Coordinates of C-alpha atoms (C1' of nucleotides) in Angstrom, one line a residue:
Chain Y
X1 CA 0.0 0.0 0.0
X2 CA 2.0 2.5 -1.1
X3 CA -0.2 5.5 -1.2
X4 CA -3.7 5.5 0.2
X5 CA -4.7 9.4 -0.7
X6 CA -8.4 8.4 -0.8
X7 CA -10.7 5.6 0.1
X8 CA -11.1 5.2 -3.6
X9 CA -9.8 1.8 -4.5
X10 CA -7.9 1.2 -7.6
X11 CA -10.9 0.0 -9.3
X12 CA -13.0 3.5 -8.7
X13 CA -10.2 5.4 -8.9
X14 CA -10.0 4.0 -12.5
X15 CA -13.5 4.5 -13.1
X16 CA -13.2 8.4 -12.2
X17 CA -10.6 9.1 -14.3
X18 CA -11.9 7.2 -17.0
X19 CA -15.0 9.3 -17.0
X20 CA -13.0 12.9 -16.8
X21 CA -10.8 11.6 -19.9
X22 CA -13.4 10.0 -21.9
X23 CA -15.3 13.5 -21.5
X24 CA -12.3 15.3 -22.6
X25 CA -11.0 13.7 -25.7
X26 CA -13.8 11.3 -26.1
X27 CA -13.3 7.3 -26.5
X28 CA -11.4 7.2 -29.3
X29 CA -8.5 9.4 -28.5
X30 CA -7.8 8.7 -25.0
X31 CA -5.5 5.3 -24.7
X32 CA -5.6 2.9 -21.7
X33 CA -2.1 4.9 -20.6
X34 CA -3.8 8.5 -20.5
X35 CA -5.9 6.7 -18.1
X36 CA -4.0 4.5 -16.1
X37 CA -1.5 7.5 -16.1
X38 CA -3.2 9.9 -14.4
X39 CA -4.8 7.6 -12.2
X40 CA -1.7 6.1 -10.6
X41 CA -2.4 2.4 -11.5
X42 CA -0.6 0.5 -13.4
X43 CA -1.8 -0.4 -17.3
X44 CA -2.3 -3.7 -16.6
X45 CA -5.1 -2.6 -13.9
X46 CA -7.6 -1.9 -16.8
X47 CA -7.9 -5.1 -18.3
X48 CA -7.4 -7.1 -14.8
X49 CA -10.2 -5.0 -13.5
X50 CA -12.9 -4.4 -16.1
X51 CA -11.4 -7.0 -19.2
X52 CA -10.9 -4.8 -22.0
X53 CA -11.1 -1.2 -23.3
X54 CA -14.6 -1.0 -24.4
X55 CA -16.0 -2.9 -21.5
X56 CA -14.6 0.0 -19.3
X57 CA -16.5 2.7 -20.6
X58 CA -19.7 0.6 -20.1
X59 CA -18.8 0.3 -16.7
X60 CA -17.9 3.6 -16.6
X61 CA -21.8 4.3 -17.9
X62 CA -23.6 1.6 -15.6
X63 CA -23.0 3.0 -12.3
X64 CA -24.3 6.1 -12.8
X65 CA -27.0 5.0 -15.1
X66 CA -28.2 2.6 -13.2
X67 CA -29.2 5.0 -10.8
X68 CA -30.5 7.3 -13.1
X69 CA -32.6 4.7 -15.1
X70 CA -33.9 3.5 -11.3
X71 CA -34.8 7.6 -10.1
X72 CA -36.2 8.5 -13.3
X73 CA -38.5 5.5 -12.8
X74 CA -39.5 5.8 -9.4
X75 CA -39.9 9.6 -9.8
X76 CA -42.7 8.7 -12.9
X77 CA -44.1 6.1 -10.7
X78 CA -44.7 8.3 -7.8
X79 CA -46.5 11.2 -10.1
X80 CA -48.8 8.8 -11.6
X81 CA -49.7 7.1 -8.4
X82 CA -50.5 10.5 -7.0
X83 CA -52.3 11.5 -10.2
X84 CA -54.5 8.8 -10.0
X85 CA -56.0 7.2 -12.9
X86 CA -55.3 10.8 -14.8
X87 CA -52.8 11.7 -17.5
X88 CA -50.5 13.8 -16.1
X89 CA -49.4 17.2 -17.3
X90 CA -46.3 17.1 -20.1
X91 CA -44.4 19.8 -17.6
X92 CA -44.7 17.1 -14.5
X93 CA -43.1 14.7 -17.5
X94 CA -40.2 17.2 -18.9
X95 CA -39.8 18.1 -15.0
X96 CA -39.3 13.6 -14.3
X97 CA -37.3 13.4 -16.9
X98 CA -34.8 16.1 -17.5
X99 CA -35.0 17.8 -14.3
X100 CA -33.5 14.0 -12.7
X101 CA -30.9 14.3 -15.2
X102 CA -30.0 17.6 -14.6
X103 CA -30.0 17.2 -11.0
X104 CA -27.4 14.7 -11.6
X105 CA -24.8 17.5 -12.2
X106 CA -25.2 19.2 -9.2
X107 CA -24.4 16.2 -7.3
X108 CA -20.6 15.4 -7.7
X109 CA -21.1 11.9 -5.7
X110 CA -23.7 11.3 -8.7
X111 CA -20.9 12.4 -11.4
X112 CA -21.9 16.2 -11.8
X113 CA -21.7 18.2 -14.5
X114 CA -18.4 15.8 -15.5
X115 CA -20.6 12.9 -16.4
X116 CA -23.8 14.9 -17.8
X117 CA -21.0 16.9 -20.4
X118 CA -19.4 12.9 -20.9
X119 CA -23.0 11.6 -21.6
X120 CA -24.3 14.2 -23.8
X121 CA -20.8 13.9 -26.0
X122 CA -21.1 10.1 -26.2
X123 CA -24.9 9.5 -27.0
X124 CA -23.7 10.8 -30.4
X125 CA -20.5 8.6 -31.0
X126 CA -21.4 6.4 -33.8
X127 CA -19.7 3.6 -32.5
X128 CA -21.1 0.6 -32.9
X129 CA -20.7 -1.2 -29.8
X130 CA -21.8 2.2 -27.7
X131 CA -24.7 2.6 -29.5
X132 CA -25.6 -0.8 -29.0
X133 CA -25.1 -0.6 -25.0
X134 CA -27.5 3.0 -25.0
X135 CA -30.1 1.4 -26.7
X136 CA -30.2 -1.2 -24.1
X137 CA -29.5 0.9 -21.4
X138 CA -32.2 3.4 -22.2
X139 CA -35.3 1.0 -23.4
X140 CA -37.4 0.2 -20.5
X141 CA -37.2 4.2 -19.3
X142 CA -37.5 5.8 -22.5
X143 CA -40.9 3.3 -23.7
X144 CA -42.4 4.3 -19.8
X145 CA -41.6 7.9 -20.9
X146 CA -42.9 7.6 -24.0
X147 CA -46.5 6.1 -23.0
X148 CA -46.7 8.7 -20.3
X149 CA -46.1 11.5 -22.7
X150 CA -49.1 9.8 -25.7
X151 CA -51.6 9.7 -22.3
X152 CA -50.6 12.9 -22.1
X153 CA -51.1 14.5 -25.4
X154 CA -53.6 12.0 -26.7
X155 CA -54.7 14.5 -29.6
X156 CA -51.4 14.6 -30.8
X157 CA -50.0 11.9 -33.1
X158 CA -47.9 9.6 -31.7
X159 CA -45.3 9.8 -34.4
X160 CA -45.0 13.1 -33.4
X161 CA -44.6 12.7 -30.2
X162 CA -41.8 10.6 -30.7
X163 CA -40.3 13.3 -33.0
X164 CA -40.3 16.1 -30.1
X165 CA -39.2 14.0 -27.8
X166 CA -36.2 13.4 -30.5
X167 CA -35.4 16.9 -30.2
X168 CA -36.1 17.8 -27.1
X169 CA -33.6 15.1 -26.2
X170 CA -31.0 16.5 -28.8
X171 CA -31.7 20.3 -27.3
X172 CA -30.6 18.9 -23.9
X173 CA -27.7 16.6 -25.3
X174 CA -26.0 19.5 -27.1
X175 CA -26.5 22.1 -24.3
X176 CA -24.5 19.3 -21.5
X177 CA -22.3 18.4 -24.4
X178 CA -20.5 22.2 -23.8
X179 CA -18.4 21.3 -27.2
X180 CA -20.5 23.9 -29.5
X181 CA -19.4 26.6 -31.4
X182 CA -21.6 29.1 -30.1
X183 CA -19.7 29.1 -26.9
X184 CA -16.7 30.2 -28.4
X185 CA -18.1 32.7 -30.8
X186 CA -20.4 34.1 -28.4
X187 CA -18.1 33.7 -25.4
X188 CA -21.8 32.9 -23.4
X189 CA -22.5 29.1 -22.6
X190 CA -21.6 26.1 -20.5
X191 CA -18.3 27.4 -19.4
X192 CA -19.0 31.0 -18.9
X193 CA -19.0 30.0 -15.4
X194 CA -17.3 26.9 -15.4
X195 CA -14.0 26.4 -16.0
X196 CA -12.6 24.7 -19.3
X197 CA -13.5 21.3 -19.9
X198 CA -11.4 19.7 -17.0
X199 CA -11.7 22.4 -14.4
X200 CA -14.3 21.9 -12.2
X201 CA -15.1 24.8 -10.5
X202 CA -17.8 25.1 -7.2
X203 CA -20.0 27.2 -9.2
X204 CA -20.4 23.6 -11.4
X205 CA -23.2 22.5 -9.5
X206 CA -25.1 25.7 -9.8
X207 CA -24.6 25.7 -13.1
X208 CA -26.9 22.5 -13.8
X209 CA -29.3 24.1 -11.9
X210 CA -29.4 27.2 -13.9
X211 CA -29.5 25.1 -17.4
X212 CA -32.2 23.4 -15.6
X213 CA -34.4 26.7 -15.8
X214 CA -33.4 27.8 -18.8
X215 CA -34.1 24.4 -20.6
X216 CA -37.3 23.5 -19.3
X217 CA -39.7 26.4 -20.8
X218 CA -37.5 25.8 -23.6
X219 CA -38.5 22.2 -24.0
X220 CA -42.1 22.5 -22.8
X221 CA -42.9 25.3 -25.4
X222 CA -41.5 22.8 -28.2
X223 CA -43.2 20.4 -27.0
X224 CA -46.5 22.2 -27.4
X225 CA -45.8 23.7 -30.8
X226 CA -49.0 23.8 -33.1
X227 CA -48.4 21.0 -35.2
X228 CA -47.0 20.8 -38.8
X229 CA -49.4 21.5 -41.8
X230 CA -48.2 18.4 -43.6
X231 CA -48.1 19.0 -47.0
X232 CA -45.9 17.0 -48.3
X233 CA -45.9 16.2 -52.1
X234 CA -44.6 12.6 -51.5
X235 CA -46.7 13.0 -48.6
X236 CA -46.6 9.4 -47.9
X237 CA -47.4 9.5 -44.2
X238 CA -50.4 12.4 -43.7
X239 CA -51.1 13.0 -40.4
X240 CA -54.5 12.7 -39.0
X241 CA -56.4 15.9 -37.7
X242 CA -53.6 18.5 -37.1
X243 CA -54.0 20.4 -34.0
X244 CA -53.0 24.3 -33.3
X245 CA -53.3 24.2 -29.7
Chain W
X1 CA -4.5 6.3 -65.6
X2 CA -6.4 2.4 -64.9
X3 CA -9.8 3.2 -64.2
X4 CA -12.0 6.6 -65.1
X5 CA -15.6 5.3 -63.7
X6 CA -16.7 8.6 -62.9
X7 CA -15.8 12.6 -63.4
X8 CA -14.0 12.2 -60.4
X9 CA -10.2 13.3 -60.2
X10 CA -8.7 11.6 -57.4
X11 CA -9.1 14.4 -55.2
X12 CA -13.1 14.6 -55.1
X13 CA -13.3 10.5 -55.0
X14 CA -11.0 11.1 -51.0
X15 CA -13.5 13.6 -49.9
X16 CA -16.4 12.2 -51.2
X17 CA -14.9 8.7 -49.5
X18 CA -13.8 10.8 -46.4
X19 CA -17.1 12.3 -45.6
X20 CA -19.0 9.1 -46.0
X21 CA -16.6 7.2 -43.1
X22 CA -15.7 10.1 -40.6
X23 CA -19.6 9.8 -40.9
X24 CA -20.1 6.6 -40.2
X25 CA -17.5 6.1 -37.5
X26 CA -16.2 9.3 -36.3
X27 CA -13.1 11.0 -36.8
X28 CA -10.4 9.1 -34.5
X29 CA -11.9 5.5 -36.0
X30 CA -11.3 6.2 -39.6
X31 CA -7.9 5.5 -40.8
X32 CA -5.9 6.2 -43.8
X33 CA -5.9 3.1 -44.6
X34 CA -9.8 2.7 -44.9
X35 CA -10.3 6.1 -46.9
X36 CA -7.7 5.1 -49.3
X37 CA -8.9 1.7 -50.0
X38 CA -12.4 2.4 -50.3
X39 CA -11.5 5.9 -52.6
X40 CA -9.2 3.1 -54.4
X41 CA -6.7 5.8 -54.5
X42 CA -2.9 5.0 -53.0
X43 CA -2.4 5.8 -49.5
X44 CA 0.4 8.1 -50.2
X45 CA -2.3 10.1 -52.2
X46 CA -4.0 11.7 -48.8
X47 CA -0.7 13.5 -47.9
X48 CA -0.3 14.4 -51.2
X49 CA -3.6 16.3 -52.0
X50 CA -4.1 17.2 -48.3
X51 CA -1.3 17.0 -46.0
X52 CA -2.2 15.6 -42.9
X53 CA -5.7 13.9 -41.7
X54 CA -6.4 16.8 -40.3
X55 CA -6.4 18.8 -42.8
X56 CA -8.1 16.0 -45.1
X57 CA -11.1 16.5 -42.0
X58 CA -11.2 20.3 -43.0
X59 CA -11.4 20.6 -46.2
X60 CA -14.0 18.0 -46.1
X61 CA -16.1 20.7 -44.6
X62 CA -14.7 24.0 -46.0
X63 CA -16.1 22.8 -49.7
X64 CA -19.6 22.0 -48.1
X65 CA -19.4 24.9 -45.0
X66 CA -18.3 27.5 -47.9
X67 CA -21.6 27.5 -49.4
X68 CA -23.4 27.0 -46.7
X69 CA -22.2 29.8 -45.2
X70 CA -22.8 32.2 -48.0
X71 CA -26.4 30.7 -48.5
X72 CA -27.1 31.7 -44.9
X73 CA -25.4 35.2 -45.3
X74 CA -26.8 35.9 -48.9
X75 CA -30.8 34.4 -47.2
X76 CA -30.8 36.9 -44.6
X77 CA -29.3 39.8 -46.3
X78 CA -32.6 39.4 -48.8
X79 CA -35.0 38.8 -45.8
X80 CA -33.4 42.3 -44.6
X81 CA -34.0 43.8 -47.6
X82 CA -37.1 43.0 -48.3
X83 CA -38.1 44.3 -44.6
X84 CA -36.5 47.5 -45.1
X85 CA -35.8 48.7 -41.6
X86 CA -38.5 47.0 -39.7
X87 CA -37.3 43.7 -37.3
X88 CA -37.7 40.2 -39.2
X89 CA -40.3 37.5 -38.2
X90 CA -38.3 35.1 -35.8
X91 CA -39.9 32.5 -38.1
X92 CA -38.2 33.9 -41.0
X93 CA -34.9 33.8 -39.4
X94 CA -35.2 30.2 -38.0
X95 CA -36.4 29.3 -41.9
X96 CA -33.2 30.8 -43.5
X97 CA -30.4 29.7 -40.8
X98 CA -32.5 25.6 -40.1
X99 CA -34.5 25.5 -43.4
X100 CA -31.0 26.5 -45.7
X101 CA -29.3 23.7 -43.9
X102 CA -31.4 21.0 -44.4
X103 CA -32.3 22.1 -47.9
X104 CA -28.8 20.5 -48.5
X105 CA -29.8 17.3 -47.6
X106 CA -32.0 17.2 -50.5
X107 CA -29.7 18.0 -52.6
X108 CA -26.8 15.4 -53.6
X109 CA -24.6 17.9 -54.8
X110 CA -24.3 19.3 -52.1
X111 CA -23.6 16.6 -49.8
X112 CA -26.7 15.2 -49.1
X113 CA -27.6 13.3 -45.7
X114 CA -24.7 12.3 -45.7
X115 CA -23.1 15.4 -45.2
X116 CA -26.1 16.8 -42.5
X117 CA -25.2 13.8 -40.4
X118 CA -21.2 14.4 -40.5
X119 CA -21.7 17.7 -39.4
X120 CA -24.5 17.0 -36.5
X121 CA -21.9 14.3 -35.3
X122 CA -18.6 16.7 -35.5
X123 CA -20.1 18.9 -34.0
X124 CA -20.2 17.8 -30.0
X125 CA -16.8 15.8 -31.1
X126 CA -14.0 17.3 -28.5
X127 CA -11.0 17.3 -30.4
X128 CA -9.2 21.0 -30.1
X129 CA -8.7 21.5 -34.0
X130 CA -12.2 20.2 -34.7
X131 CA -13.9 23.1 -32.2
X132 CA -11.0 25.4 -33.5
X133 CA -12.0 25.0 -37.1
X134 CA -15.8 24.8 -36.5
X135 CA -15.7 28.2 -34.6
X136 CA -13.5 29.8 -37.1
X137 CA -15.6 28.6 -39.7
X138 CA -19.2 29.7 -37.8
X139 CA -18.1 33.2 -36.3
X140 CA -19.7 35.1 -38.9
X141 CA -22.8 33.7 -40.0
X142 CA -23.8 33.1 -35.9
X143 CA -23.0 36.7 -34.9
X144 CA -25.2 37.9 -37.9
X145 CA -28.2 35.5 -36.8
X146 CA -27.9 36.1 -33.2
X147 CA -28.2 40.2 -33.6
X148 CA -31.5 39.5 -36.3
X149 CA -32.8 37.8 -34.0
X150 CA -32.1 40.4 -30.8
X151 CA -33.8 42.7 -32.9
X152 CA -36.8 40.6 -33.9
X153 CA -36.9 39.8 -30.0
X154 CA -36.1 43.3 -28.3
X155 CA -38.0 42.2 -25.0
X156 CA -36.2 39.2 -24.5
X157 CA -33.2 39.1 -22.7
X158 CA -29.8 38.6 -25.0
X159 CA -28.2 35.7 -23.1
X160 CA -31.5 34.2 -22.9
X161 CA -31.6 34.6 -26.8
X162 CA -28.1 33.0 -27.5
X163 CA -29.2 29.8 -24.9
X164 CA -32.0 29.4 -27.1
X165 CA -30.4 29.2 -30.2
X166 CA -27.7 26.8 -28.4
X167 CA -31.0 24.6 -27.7
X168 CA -32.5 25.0 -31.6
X169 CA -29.2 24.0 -32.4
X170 CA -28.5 20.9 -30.5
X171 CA -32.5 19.9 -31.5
X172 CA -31.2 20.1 -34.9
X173 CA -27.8 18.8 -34.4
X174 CA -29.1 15.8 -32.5
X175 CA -32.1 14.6 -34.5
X176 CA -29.8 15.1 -37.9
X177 CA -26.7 13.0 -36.3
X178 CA -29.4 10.1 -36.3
X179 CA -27.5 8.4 -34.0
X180 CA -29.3 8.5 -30.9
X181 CA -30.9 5.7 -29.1
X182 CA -34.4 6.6 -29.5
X183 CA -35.1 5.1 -33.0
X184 CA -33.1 2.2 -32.1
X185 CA -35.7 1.6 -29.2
X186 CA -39.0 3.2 -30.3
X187 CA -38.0 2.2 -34.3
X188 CA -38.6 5.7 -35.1
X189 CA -35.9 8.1 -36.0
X190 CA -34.3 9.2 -39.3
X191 CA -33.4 6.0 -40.6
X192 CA -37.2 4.8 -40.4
X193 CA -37.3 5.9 -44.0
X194 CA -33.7 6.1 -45.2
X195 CA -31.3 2.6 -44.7
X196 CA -28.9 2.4 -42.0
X197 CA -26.0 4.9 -41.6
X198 CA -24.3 4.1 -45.3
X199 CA -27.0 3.1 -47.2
X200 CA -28.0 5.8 -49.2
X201 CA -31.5 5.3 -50.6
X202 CA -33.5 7.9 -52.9
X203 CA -35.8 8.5 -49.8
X204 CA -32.6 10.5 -47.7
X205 CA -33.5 14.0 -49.9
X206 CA -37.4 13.6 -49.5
X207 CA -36.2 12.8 -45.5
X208 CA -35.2 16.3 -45.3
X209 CA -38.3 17.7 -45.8
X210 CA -40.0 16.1 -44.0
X211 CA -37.4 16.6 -41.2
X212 CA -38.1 20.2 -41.9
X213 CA -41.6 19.9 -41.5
X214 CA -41.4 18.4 -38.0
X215 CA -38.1 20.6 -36.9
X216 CA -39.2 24.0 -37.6
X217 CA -42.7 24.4 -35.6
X218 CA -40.7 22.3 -32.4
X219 CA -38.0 25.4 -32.9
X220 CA -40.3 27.9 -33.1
X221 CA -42.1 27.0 -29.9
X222 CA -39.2 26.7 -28.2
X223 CA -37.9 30.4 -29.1
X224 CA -41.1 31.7 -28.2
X225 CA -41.6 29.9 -24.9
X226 CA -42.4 32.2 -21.8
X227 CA -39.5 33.3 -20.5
X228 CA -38.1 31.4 -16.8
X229 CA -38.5 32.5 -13.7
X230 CA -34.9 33.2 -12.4
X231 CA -35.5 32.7 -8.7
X232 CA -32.2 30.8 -8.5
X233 CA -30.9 31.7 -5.0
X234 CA -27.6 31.6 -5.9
X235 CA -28.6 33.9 -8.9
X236 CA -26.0 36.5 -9.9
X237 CA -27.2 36.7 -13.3
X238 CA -30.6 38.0 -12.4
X239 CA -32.8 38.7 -15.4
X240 CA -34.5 42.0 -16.5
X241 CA -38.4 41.8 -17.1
X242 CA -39.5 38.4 -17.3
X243 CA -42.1 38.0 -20.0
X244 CA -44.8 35.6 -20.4
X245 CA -45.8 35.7 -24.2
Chain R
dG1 C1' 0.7 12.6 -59.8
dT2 C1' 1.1 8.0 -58.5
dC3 C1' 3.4 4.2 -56.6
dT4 C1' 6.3 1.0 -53.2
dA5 C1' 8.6 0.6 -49.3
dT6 C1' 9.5 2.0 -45.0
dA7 C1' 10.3 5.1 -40.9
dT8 C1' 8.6 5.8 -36.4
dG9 C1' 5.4 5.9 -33.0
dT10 C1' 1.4 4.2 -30.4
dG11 C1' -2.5 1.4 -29.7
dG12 C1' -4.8 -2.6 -26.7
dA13 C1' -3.9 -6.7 -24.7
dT14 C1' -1.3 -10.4 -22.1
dA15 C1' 2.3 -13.7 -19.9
dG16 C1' 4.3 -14.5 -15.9
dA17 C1' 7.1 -13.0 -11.8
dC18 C1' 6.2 -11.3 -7.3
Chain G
dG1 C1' -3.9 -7.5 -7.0
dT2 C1' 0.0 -5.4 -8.8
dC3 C1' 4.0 -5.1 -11.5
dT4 C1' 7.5 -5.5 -15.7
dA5 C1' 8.3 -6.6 -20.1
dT6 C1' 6.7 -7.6 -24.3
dC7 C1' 3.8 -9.1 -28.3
dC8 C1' 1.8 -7.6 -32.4
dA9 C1' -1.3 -5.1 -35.1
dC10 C1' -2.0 -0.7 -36.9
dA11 C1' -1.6 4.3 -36.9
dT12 C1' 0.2 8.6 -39.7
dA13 C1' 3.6 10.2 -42.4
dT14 C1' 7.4 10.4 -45.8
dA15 C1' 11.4 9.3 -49.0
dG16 C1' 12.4 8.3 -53.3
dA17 C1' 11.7 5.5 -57.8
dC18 C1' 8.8 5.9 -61.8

DNA sequence: GTCTATATGTGGATAGAC
DNA sequence: GTCTATCCACATATAGAC
């Protein structure tokens, strides 16, 4: 035991790094030594510990989303228990959804805004093998989500629905993400607060709060857009009875 | 010269390769090697016409980003125009900066689909040149959008503005990428239409439109949402005159 | 402009001592 | 569980003949 600076075992110390690097420089471009370097284990530790590369960055995934697939579904659970038999409102949905995400970043024992900028990077990676493991990973809560939101909306087509909730998604992605252009050009975003991509200040925890209000009339307002006049020539698809409320 | 199947010179057959795999599997996973076989071009030839990989990943998008950039300009110095001095229609502005991009996915020429997804998936990619380039490439067509749109929203706050249009973008950055898990688990996505990510079917350009179609009203909405309110303890930022229409 | 051959580095993974 | 040493495939890039 040559240096015990934390309870962190070798194993979670591994993980932590993992996540920060993999959110910096993405899965690709940061190698097994980047990581076993600046966690002060040696390389063989990776594949003793987790078995291989790729099976890292799952684990890296599944311990925080187990937690947030398991919140997210008790927090749903508990709204439509208390709502009785009645659809709930699409705000209580957004708010079960995204606002258990978001509270994820003011939590550093949850991952913070760390993991939130790591997932919203990676749930674009076309890898095959990550896609793969999110599409698993996110089933079961996205389908409850999904039913929730067409009880919801029920004069709203369901293909639709599915489409907003494609977007909203991406709207929240891309805003955690903090890689954008806009943030560089405008010099207003993420990390106007926040450090660069590896500093984590203390105002990191406020900061998911603040996204956190400015996202969710953003989202709730999409969601309740009048609805497409669908007039497409190869219209091969109509909607029924579009809606402008 | 052994083989003239198309109008190609070598040069357009490695970016036309290039763009189709940094598409399909990112940036760091695409090697030489892969581009120059499937170009059929020798691998020497990359560092020939290009230099470096890097600079192969640029000029991929300069030759796309060049006109879109002076579509977007050229758009809204009409709209501006036509308005004389009176504030443009937020609608028109979201039309010419979304509806100019995805008119190039209809249009093969001009990259098609498979240029829409490249850029949705570059764009949260972390790699230093990759922002470098994008925000280089962005700065003037954003700062021209952002101030049309300050003007065509005087009583909304700036920043609250520029987060909005970081949300519209992601929306559209996201849903484009067509990576996400949703339409692996609901079966409803981009691809529902189109094949998977190389496939390139004659339904991608009619898939823009429609994509349109559904993008635009969820945009709108969202810009238009009533505005949070900021009661963030914490809140140095406060907002001036919340609004609620 | 195109090719072959190669320089030079780094990647993930593992065998086997301790 | 941890370490050293190493295997081997593959990366980008280039030198130099044609």
């Amino acid at each position: 035991m040559p240096d015990q600076r934390t309870n962190h075992d070798t194993r979670d110390r591994i993980l932590d790094v993992a996540e920060r690097l993999f959110m910096e420089h993405g899965y690709e471009a940061t190698s097994m030594r980047m990581i076993t370097g600046a966690a002060e284990v040696n390389l063989a530790a990776v594949n003793y510990h987790f078995g291989s590369k790729e099976a890292l960055l799952r684990e890296v995934f599944r311990r925080r989303l187990s937690w947030l697939n398991r919140e997210r579904l008790e927090v749903l659970d508990r709204l439509e228990a208390q709502a009785g038999g009645t659809p709930l409102k699409p705000s209580q949905i957004l708010e079960a959804f995204f606002g258990t995400l978001l509270r994820m970043g003011e939590d550093e024992s949850l991952g913070g805004m760390t993991f939130l900028r790591l997932l919203g990077r990676t749930l674009t990676d076309p890898a095959e093998f990550i896609r793969h493991f999110f599409a698993g990973e996110y089933a079961e809560v996205i389908d409850r989500y999904k039913r929730a939101l067409f009880r919801a909306l029920p004069d709203v087509p369901q293909a639709e629905i599915v489409w907003r909730l494609h977007f909203m998604l991406g709207a929240m992605s891309y805003a955690i993400a903090g890689t954008d252009v806009l943030q560089v050009v405008t010099g207003c975003g993420l990390s106007d607060l926040a450090g660069e991509n590896g500093a984590q200040g203390p105002g990191d925890t406020a900061l998911a709060r603040r996204l956190a209000q400015r996202l969710m009339p953003f989202l709730l307002g999409g969601l309740r857009a009048p609805l497409p006049q669908l007039l497409d020539p190869s219209g091969n698809q109509q909607e029924s009875s579009p809606k402008t409320a």
